JSON list of C-alpha atoms in Angstrom, two decimals:
[
{"chain": "M", "resi": 1, "resn": "MET", "atom": "CA", "xyz": [0.78, 14.63, -63.77]},
{"chain": "M", "resi": 2, "resn": "SER", "atom": "CA", "xyz": [1.37, 11.27, -62.21]},
{"chain": "M", "resi": 3, "resn": "LYS", "atom": "CA", "xyz": [0.58, 12.77, -58.58]},
{"chain": "M", "resi": 4, "resn": "THR", "atom": "CA", "xyz": [-2.73, 13.16, -59.40]},
{"chain": "M", "resi": 5, "resn": "LEU", "atom": "CA", "xyz": [-3.36, 9.86, -61.14]},
{"chain": "M", "resi": 6, "resn": "SER", "atom": "CA", "xyz": [-3.04, 8.32, -58.12]},
{"chain": "M", "resi": 7, "resn": "THR", "atom": "CA", "xyz": [-5.07, 10.35, -56.04]},
{"chain": "M", "resi": 8, "resn": "VAL", "atom": "CA", "xyz": [-7.57, 9.34, -57.75]},
{"chain": "M", "resi": 9, "resn": "LYS", "atom": "CA", "xyz": [-6.72, 6.26, -58.13]},
{"chain": "M", "resi": 10, "resn": "CYS", "atom": "CA", "xyz": [-6.48, 5.50, -54.34]},
{"chain": "M", "resi": 11, "resn": "LEU", "atom": "CA", "xyz": [-9.74, 7.80, -53.73]},
{"chain": "M", "resi": 12, "resn": "ILE", "atom": "CA", "xyz": [-11.35, 5.55, -56.13]},
{"chain": "M", "resi": 13, "resn": "THR", "atom": "CA", "xyz": [-10.49, 2.03, -54.83]},
{"chain": "M", "resi": 14, "resn": "THR", "atom": "CA", "xyz": [-11.81, 3.60, -51.00]},
{"chain": "M", "resi": 15, "resn": "ALA", "atom": "CA", "xyz": [-15.06, 4.52, -52.99]},
{"chain": "M", "resi": 16, "resn": "LEU", "atom": "CA", "xyz": [-15.26, 1.16, -54.00]},
{"chain": "M", "resi": 17, "resn": "LEU", "atom": "CA", "xyz": [-14.34, -0.88, -50.89]},
{"chain": "M", "resi": 18, "resn": "ILE", "atom": "CA", "xyz": [-17.02, 1.33, -48.64]},
{"chain": "M", "resi": 19, "resn": "GLY", "atom": "CA", "xyz": [-19.45, 0.37, -50.82]},
{"chain": "M", "resi": 20, "resn": "ILE", "atom": "CA", "xyz": [-18.61, -3.03, -51.11]},
{"chain": "M", "resi": 21, "resn": "CYS", "atom": "CA", "xyz": [-18.97, -2.29, -46.70]},
{"chain": "M", "resi": 22, "resn": "GLU", "atom": "CA", "xyz": [-22.38, -1.03, -47.12]},
{"chain": "M", "resi": 23, "resn": "THR", "atom": "CA", "xyz": [-23.59, -3.59, -48.86]},
{"chain": "M", "resi": 24, "resn": "ALA", "atom": "CA", "xyz": [-22.35, -6.31, -46.74]},
{"chain": "M", "resi": 25, "resn": "PHE", "atom": "CA", "xyz": [-22.90, -4.83, -44.01]},
{"chain": "M", "resi": 26, "resn": "GLY", "atom": "CA", "xyz": [-25.15, -2.09, -44.02]},
{"chain": "M", "resi": 27, "resn": "ASN", "atom": "CA", "xyz": [-28.92, -1.55, -42.75]},
{"chain": "M", "resi": 28, "resn": "THR", "atom": "CA", "xyz": [-30.02, -4.45, -44.77]},
{"chain": "M", "resi": 29, "resn": "PRO", "atom": "CA", "xyz": [-31.77, -7.04, -42.72]},
{"chain": "M", "resi": 30, "resn": "LEU", "atom": "CA", "xyz": [-30.64, -11.34, -42.67]},
{"chain": "M", "resi": 31, "resn": "ARG", "atom": "CA", "xyz": [-33.23, -12.85, -44.13]},
{"chain": "M", "resi": 32, "resn": "LEU", "atom": "CA", "xyz": [-33.01, -15.59, -41.43]},
{"chain": "M", "resi": 33, "resn": "THR", "atom": "CA", "xyz": [-35.94, -17.85, -40.08]},
{"chain": "M", "resi": 34, "resn": "LYS", "atom": "CA", "xyz": [-36.25, -18.00, -36.48]},
{"chain": "M", "resi": 35, "resn": "SER", "atom": "CA", "xyz": [-34.04, -21.85, -36.59]},
{"chain": "M", "resi": 36, "resn": "GLU", "atom": "CA", "xyz": [-31.41, -20.74, -38.63]},
{"chain": "M", "resi": 37, "resn": "TRP", "atom": "CA", "xyz": [-31.36, -17.77, -36.67]},
{"chain": "M", "resi": 38, "resn": "LYS", "atom": "CA", "xyz": [-30.37, -19.31, -33.44]},
{"chain": "M", "resi": 39, "resn": "MET", "atom": "CA", "xyz": [-27.91, -22.01, -34.87]},
{"chain": "M", "resi": 40, "resn": "ILE", "atom": "CA", "xyz": [-25.92, -19.66, -36.13]},
{"chain": "M", "resi": 41, "resn": "ARG", "atom": "CA", "xyz": [-26.31, -16.68, -32.95]},
{"chain": "M", "resi": 42, "resn": "LYS", "atom": "CA", "xyz": [-25.53, -19.60, -30.28]},
{"chain": "M", "resi": 43, "resn": "PRO", "atom": "CA", "xyz": [-22.16, -19.78, -30.62]},
{"chain": "M", "resi": 44, "resn": "PHE", "atom": "CA", "xyz": [-21.10, -15.83, -30.85]},
{"chain": "M", "resi": 45, "resn": "ALA", "atom": "CA", "xyz": [-24.08, -14.63, -28.00]},
{"chain": "M", "resi": 46, "resn": "ASN", "atom": "CA", "xyz": [-21.53, -11.97, -27.32]},
{"chain": "M", "resi": 47, "resn": "ILE", "atom": "CA", "xyz": [-20.54, -11.26, -30.19]},
{"chain": "M", "resi": 48, "resn": "ASN", "atom": "CA", "xyz": [-22.31, -8.32, -33.44]},
{"chain": "M", "resi": 49, "resn": "VAL", "atom": "CA", "xyz": [-21.35, -9.85, -36.10]},
{"chain": "M", "resi": 50, "resn": "ARG", "atom": "CA", "xyz": [-21.99, -6.69, -37.78]},
{"chain": "M", "resi": 51, "resn": "PHE", "atom": "CA", "xyz": [-19.27, -4.79, -36.13]},
{"chain": "M", "resi": 52, "resn": "ILE", "atom": "CA", "xyz": [-16.87, -7.32, -36.97]},
{"chain": "M", "resi": 53, "resn": "GLY", "atom": "CA", "xyz": [-17.28, -6.75, -40.55]},
{"chain": "M", "resi": 54, "resn": "ALA", "atom": "CA", "xyz": [-18.06, -2.94, -40.80]},
{"chain": "M", "resi": 55, "resn": "SER", "atom": "CA", "xyz": [-14.80, -3.54, -37.88]},
{"chain": "M", "resi": 56, "resn": "PHE", "atom": "CA", "xyz": [-12.64, -4.58, -41.09]},
{"chain": "M", "resi": 57, "resn": "CYS", "atom": "CA", "xyz": [-14.11, -3.05, -43.46]},
{"chain": "M", "resi": 58, "resn": "LEU", "atom": "CA", "xyz": [-12.82, 0.16, -41.65]},
{"chain": "M", "resi": 59, "resn": "TRP", "atom": "CA", "xyz": [-9.42, -1.40, -40.95]},
{"chain": "M", "resi": 60, "resn": "ILE", "atom": "CA", "xyz": [-9.35, -1.94, -44.69]},
{"chain": "M", "resi": 61, "resn": "ILE", "atom": "CA", "xyz": [-10.30, 1.37, -46.06]},
{"chain": "M", "resi": 62, "resn": "GLY", "atom": "CA", "xyz": [-7.12, 2.98, -43.18]},
{"chain": "M", "resi": 63, "resn": "THR", "atom": "CA", "xyz": [-4.78, 0.85, -44.80]},
{"chain": "M", "resi": 64, "resn": "LEU", "atom": "CA", "xyz": [-5.99, 1.71, -48.11]},
{"chain": "M", "resi": 65, "resn": "LEU", "atom": "CA", "xyz": [-5.56, 5.57, -47.48]},
{"chain": "M", "resi": 66, "resn": "GLY", "atom": "CA", "xyz": [-2.44, 5.17, -45.41]},
{"chain": "M", "resi": 67, "resn": "SER", "atom": "CA", "xyz": [-0.81, 3.80, -49.08]},
{"chain": "M", "resi": 68, "resn": "CYS", "atom": "CA", "xyz": [-2.57, 7.63, -50.56]},
{"chain": "M", "resi": 69, "resn": "ASP", "atom": "CA", "xyz": [0.04, 9.04, -47.79]},
{"chain": "M", "resi": 70, "resn": "ARG", "atom": "CA", "xyz": [2.62, 7.95, -49.58]},
{"chain": "M", "resi": 71, "resn": "LEU", "atom": "CA", "xyz": [1.75, 11.16, -52.23]},
{"chain": "M", "resi": 72, "resn": "LYS", "atom": "CA", "xyz": [2.17, 13.65, -49.74]},
{"chain": "M", "resi": 73, "resn": "GLY", "atom": "CA", "xyz": [6.50, 12.59, -50.24]},
{"chain": "M", "resi": 74, "resn": "ILE", "atom": "CA", "xyz": [6.90, 15.06, -52.92]},
{"chain": "M", "resi": 75, "resn": "THR", "atom": "CA", "xyz": [9.21, 17.74, -51.39]},
{"chain": "M", "resi": 76, "resn": "THR", "atom": "CA", "xyz": [10.83, 20.86, -52.60]},
{"chain": "M", "resi": 77, "resn": "ILE", "atom": "CA", "xyz": [13.92, 22.79, -51.64]},
{"chain": "M", "resi": 78, "resn": "TYR", "atom": "CA", "xyz": [15.57, 26.05, -53.40]},
{"chain": "M", "resi": 79, "resn": "GLY", "atom": "CA", "xyz": [17.33, 28.98, -52.71]},
{"chain": "M", "resi": 80, "resn": "THR", "atom": "CA", "xyz": [20.73, 30.80, -53.19]},
{"chain": "M", "resi": 81, "resn": "VAL", "atom": "CA", "xyz": [24.09, 30.45, -52.13]},
{"chain": "M", "resi": 82, "resn": "THR", "atom": "CA", "xyz": [26.44, 33.85, -51.91]},
{"chain": "M", "resi": 83, "resn": "ALA", "atom": "CA", "xyz": [29.52, 35.14, -50.18]},
{"chain": "M", "resi": 84, "resn": "PRO", "atom": "CA", "xyz": [29.13, 38.46, -49.32]},
{"chain": "M", "resi": 85, "resn": "GLY", "atom": "CA", "xyz": [31.01, 42.09, -50.66]},
{"chain": "M", "resi": 86, "resn": "TYR", "atom": "CA", "xyz": [31.43, 38.98, -54.23]},
{"chain": "M", "resi": 87, "resn": "GLY", "atom": "CA", "xyz": [27.57, 38.40, -54.87]},
{"chain": "M", "resi": 88, "resn": "PRO", "atom": "CA", "xyz": [26.08, 34.86, -55.84]},
{"chain": "M", "resi": 89, "resn": "VAL", "atom": "CA", "xyz": [28.79, 31.60, -55.73]},
{"chain": "M", "resi": 90, "resn": "ASP", "atom": "CA", "xyz": [28.28, 29.79, -59.22]},
{"chain": "M", "resi": 91, "resn": "SER", "atom": "CA", "xyz": [28.45, 26.28, -59.53]},
{"chain": "M", "resi": 92, "resn": "VAL", "atom": "CA", "xyz": [27.99, 24.89, -55.79]},
{"chain": "M", "resi": 93, "resn": "ARG", "atom": "CA", "xyz": [26.35, 21.70, -55.56]},
{"chain": "M", "resi": 94, "resn": "ILE", "atom": "CA", "xyz": [23.79, 21.10, -52.45]},
{"chain": "M", "resi": 95, "resn": "SER", "atom": "CA", "xyz": [23.53, 17.19, -51.46]},
{"chain": "M", "resi": 96, "resn": "VAL", "atom": "CA", "xyz": [20.28, 16.36, -50.82]},
{"chain": "M", "resi": 97, "resn": "ILE", "atom": "CA", "xyz": [18.86, 13.01, -47.99]},
{"chain": "M", "resi": 98, "resn": "ALA", "atom": "CA", "xyz": [15.84, 11.27, -47.15]},
{"chain": "M", "resi": 99, "resn": "SER", "atom": "CA", "xyz": [16.05, 10.32, -43.43]},
{"chain": "M", "resi": 100, "resn": "ASN", "atom": "CA", "xyz": [13.76, 9.22, -41.30]},
{"chain": "M", "resi": 101, "resn": "GLY", "atom": "CA", "xyz": [14.84, 11.17, -37.82]},
{"chain": "M", "resi": 102, "resn": "PHE", "atom": "CA", "xyz": [16.80, 8.72, -36.22]},
{"chain": "M", "resi": 103, "resn": "VAL", "atom": "CA", "xyz": [20.09, 7.59, -38.06]},
{"chain": "M", "resi": 104, "resn": "ARG", "atom": "CA", "xyz": [19.08, 5.83, -41.32]},
{"chain": "M", "resi": 105, "resn": "THR", "atom": "CA", "xyz": [19.32, 7.96, -44.57]},
{"chain": "M", "resi": 106, "resn": "LYS", "atom": "CA", "xyz": [19.11, 7.85, -47.58]},
{"chain": "M", "resi": 107, "resn": "PHE", "atom": "CA", "xyz": [21.75, 9.47, -50.86]},
{"chain": "M", "resi": 108, "resn": "LEU", "atom": "CA", "xyz": [18.88, 11.74, -52.69]},
{"chain": "M", "resi": 109, "resn": "THR", "atom": "CA", "xyz": [20.36, 13.81, -55.51]},
{"chain": "M", "resi": 110, "resn": "ASN", "atom": "CA", "xyz": [22.73, 15.93, -55.57]},
{"chain": "M", "resi": 111, "resn": "ALA", "atom": "CA", "xyz": [21.63, 20.25, -57.13]},
{"chain": "M", "resi": 112, "resn": "TYR", "atom": "CA", "xyz": [23.93, 22.71, -58.62]},
{"chain": "M", "resi": 113, "resn": "THR", "atom": "CA", "xyz": [23.86, 26.42, -57.96]},
{"chain": "M", "resi": 114, "resn": "ASP", "atom": "CA", "xyz": [23.64, 28.90, -61.30]},
{"chain": "M", "resi": 115, "resn": "LYS", "atom": "CA", "xyz": [24.66, 31.58, -62.42]},
{"chain": "M", "resi": 116, "resn": "GLU", "atom": "CA", "xyz": [22.82, 33.44, -60.55]},
{"chain": "M", "resi": 117, "resn": "GLY", "atom": "CA", "xyz": [23.77, 31.40, -56.97]},
{"chain": "M", "resi": 118, "resn": "LYS", "atom": "CA", "xyz": [20.76, 30.03, -57.02]},
{"chain": "M", "resi": 119, "resn": "TYR", "atom": "CA", "xyz": [19.35, 26.27, -57.16]},
{"chain": "M", "resi": 120, "resn": "GLU", "atom": "CA", "xyz": [16.00, 23.96, -56.76]},
{"chain": "M", "resi": 121, "resn": "VAL", "atom": "CA", "xyz": [15.32, 20.13, -56.52]},
{"chain": "M", "resi": 122, "resn": "THR", "atom": "CA", "xyz": [12.26, 18.95, -56.17]},
{"chain": "M", "resi": 123, "resn": "VAL", "atom": "CA", "xyz": [12.37, 14.90, -54.59]},
{"chain": "M", "resi": 124, "resn": "ASP", "atom": "CA", "xyz": [10.14, 12.45, -53.64]},
{"chain": "M", "resi": 125, "resn": "ALA", "atom": "CA", "xyz": [10.93, 11.31, -49.87]},
{"chain": "M", "resi": 126, "resn": "PRO", "atom": "CA", "xyz": [11.03, 7.59, -50.18]},
{"chain": "M", "resi": 127, "resn": "ARG", "atom": "CA", "xyz": [8.96, 4.98, -48.09]},
{"chain": "M", "resi": 128, "resn": "GLY", "atom": "CA", "xyz": [10.36, 5.78, -43.95]},
{"chain": "M", "resi": 129, "resn": "TYR", "atom": "CA", "xyz": [11.45, 8.46, -44.25]},
{"chain": "M", "resi": 130, "resn": "SER", "atom": "CA", "xyz": [9.81, 11.55, -43.18]},
{"chain": "M", "resi": 131, "resn": "GLN", "atom": "CA", "xyz": [13.18, 14.18, -43.07]},
{"chain": "M", "resi": 132, "resn": "ILE", "atom": "CA", "xyz": [14.60, 15.92, -46.39]},
{"chain": "M", "resi": 133, "resn": "GLU", "atom": "CA", "xyz": [18.05, 17.65, -45.21]},
{"chain": "M", "resi": 134, "resn": "CYS", "atom": "CA", "xyz": [20.36, 19.62, -47.75]},
{"chain": "M", "resi": 135, "resn": "SER", "atom": "CA", "xyz": [24.11, 21.18, -47.26]},
{"chain": "M", "resi": 136, "resn": "VAL", "atom": "CA", "xyz": [26.26, 22.99, -49.71]},
{"chain": "M", "resi": 137, "resn": "VAL", "atom": "CA", "xyz": [29.75, 20.50, -50.35]},
{"chain": "M", "resi": 138, "resn": "LEU", "atom": "CA", "xyz": [32.32, 22.81, -51.14]},
{"chain": "M", "resi": 139, "resn": "ASP", "atom": "CA", "xyz": [34.78, 19.47, -51.55]},
{"chain": "M", "resi": 140, "resn": "SER", "atom": "CA", "xyz": [33.28, 18.64, -54.30]},
{"chain": "M", "resi": 141, "resn": "ASP", "atom": "CA", "xyz": [35.04, 21.66, -56.66]},
{"chain": "M", "resi": 142, "resn": "PRO", "atom": "CA", "xyz": [38.61, 22.42, -55.54]},
{"chain": "M", "resi": 143, "resn": "VAL", "atom": "CA", "xyz": [38.91, 25.81, -56.02]},
{"chain": "M", "resi": 144, "resn": "SER", "atom": "CA", "xyz": [35.59, 26.43, -53.93]},
{"chain": "M", "resi": 145, "resn": "SER", "atom": "CA", "xyz": [36.37, 24.00, -51.07]},
{"chain": "M", "resi": 146, "resn": "LYS", "atom": "CA", "xyz": [39.77, 26.78, -50.63]},
{"chain": "M", "resi": 147, "resn": "GLU", "atom": "CA", "xyz": [38.17, 29.22, -52.29]},
{"chain": "M", "resi": 148, "resn": "TYR", "atom": "CA", "xyz": [35.03, 29.16, -49.56]},
{"chain": "M", "resi": 149, "resn": "ARG", "atom": "CA", "xyz": [33.72, 28.03, -46.19]},
{"chain": "M", "resi": 150, "resn": "VAL", "atom": "CA", "xyz": [30.32, 27.88, -45.17]},
{"chain": "M", "resi": 151, "resn": "ALA", "atom": "CA", "xyz": [29.32, 29.82, -42.55]},
{"chain": "M", "resi": 152, "resn": "GLU", "atom": "CA", "xyz": [25.30, 30.73, -41.97]},
{"chain": "M", "resi": 153, "resn": "ALA", "atom": "CA", "xyz": [22.72, 28.82, -43.64]},
{"chain": "M", "resi": 154, "resn": "TRP", "atom": "CA", "xyz": [19.23, 31.18, -43.62]},
{"chain": "M", "resi": 155, "resn": "GLN", "atom": "CA", "xyz": [15.56, 29.10, -43.22]},
{"chain": "M", "resi": 156, "resn": "ASP", "atom": "CA", "xyz": [12.64, 32.67, -45.09]},
{"chain": "M", "resi": 157, "resn": "GLY", "atom": "CA", "xyz": [15.19, 34.80, -44.06]},
{"chain": "M", "resi": 158, "resn": "LYS", "atom": "CA", "xyz": [16.29, 33.46, -41.08]},
{"chain": "M", "resi": 159, "resn": "LYS", "atom": "CA", "xyz": [19.38, 32.81, -39.37]},
{"chain": "M", "resi": 160, "resn": "ILE", "atom": "CA", "xyz": [19.29, 28.78, -38.13]},
{"chain": "M", "resi": 161, "resn": "LYS", "atom": "CA", "xyz": [21.53, 27.17, -36.46]},
{"chain": "M", "resi": 162, "resn": "ASN", "atom": "CA", "xyz": [20.51, 23.94, -37.02]},
{"chain": "M", "resi": 163, "resn": "CYS", "atom": "CA", "xyz": [20.60, 23.04, -40.68]},
{"chain": "M", "resi": 164, "resn": "CYS", "atom": "CA", "xyz": [18.92, 22.15, -42.65]},
{"chain": "M", "resi": 165, "resn": "SER", "atom": "CA", "xyz": [16.20, 19.85, -42.54]},
{"chain": "M", "resi": 166, "resn": "VAL", "atom": "CA", "xyz": [12.58, 20.11, -43.59]},
{"chain": "M", "resi": 167, "resn": "VAL", "atom": "CA", "xyz": [9.57, 17.63, -43.28]},
{"chain": "M", "resi": 168, "resn": "ALA", "atom": "CA", "xyz": [8.41, 15.51, -46.36]},
{"chain": "M", "resi": 169, "resn": "GLY", "atom": "CA", "xyz": [6.07, 16.54, -48.09]},
{"chain": "M", "resi": 170, "resn": "TRP", "atom": "CA", "xyz": [6.39, 20.68, -47.44]},
{"chain": "M", "resi": 171, "resn": "LYS", "atom": "CA", "xyz": [8.12, 22.88, -50.00]},
{"chain": "M", "resi": 172, "resn": "ALA", "atom": "CA", "xyz": [11.59, 24.68, -47.78]},
{"chain": "M", "resi": 173, "resn": "ASN", "atom": "CA", "xyz": [13.37, 27.70, -48.88]},
{"chain": "M", "resi": 174, "resn": "PHE", "atom": "CA", "xyz": [17.80, 27.60, -47.08]},
{"chain": "M", "resi": 175, "resn": "ASP", "atom": "CA", "xyz": [20.21, 29.78, -48.27]},
{"chain": "M", "resi": 176, "resn": "PHE", "atom": "CA", "xyz": [23.40, 29.85, -47.93]},
{"chain": "M", "resi": 177, "resn": "LYS", "atom": "CA", "xyz": [25.83, 32.20, -47.22]},
{"chain": "M", "resi": 178, "resn": "LEU", "atom": "CA", "xyz": [29.96, 31.59, -47.97]},
{"chain": "M", "resi": 179, "resn": "PHE", "atom": "CA", "xyz": [32.72, 32.88, -46.76]},
{"chain": "M", "resi": 180, "resn": "LYS", "atom": "CA", "xyz": [36.65, 34.02, -47.64]}
]
């Protein structure tokens, strides 16, 4: 609900600003006498005032739309954790962090698998972070940390080598296979 409300607010604000800019710098001719026009025009002989005003309005609109881009950070990661030959693994912690693509990371949340080995977590990427990463953490449970080790990660049914990152705002399926 709040995502929809924020989207509506961004669109209304942008529409209002476009209306204001059109009124201020639109096609309405200026009502000046020739002498007034010469006095104004002389210092700015090579500058088109309407072009500058319209450019400024477009810059403000772009800035506002850039803040609306923040709405795209809602990311959902889901999947299953299984142990081949043993079936689904219960209560495995999945750690979710945000990354900016360089060295800066920020912890977001943990998710735990259910009895069927499934997990799902939805997060909102913080401003400045473009990637959401998840990983299996086995050291939180003494039994599972001694019993299992992470061996394979799968994304959408395909085995992957570099685990497990998704662009903020997307939905991704990561399955993990644990081996004894």
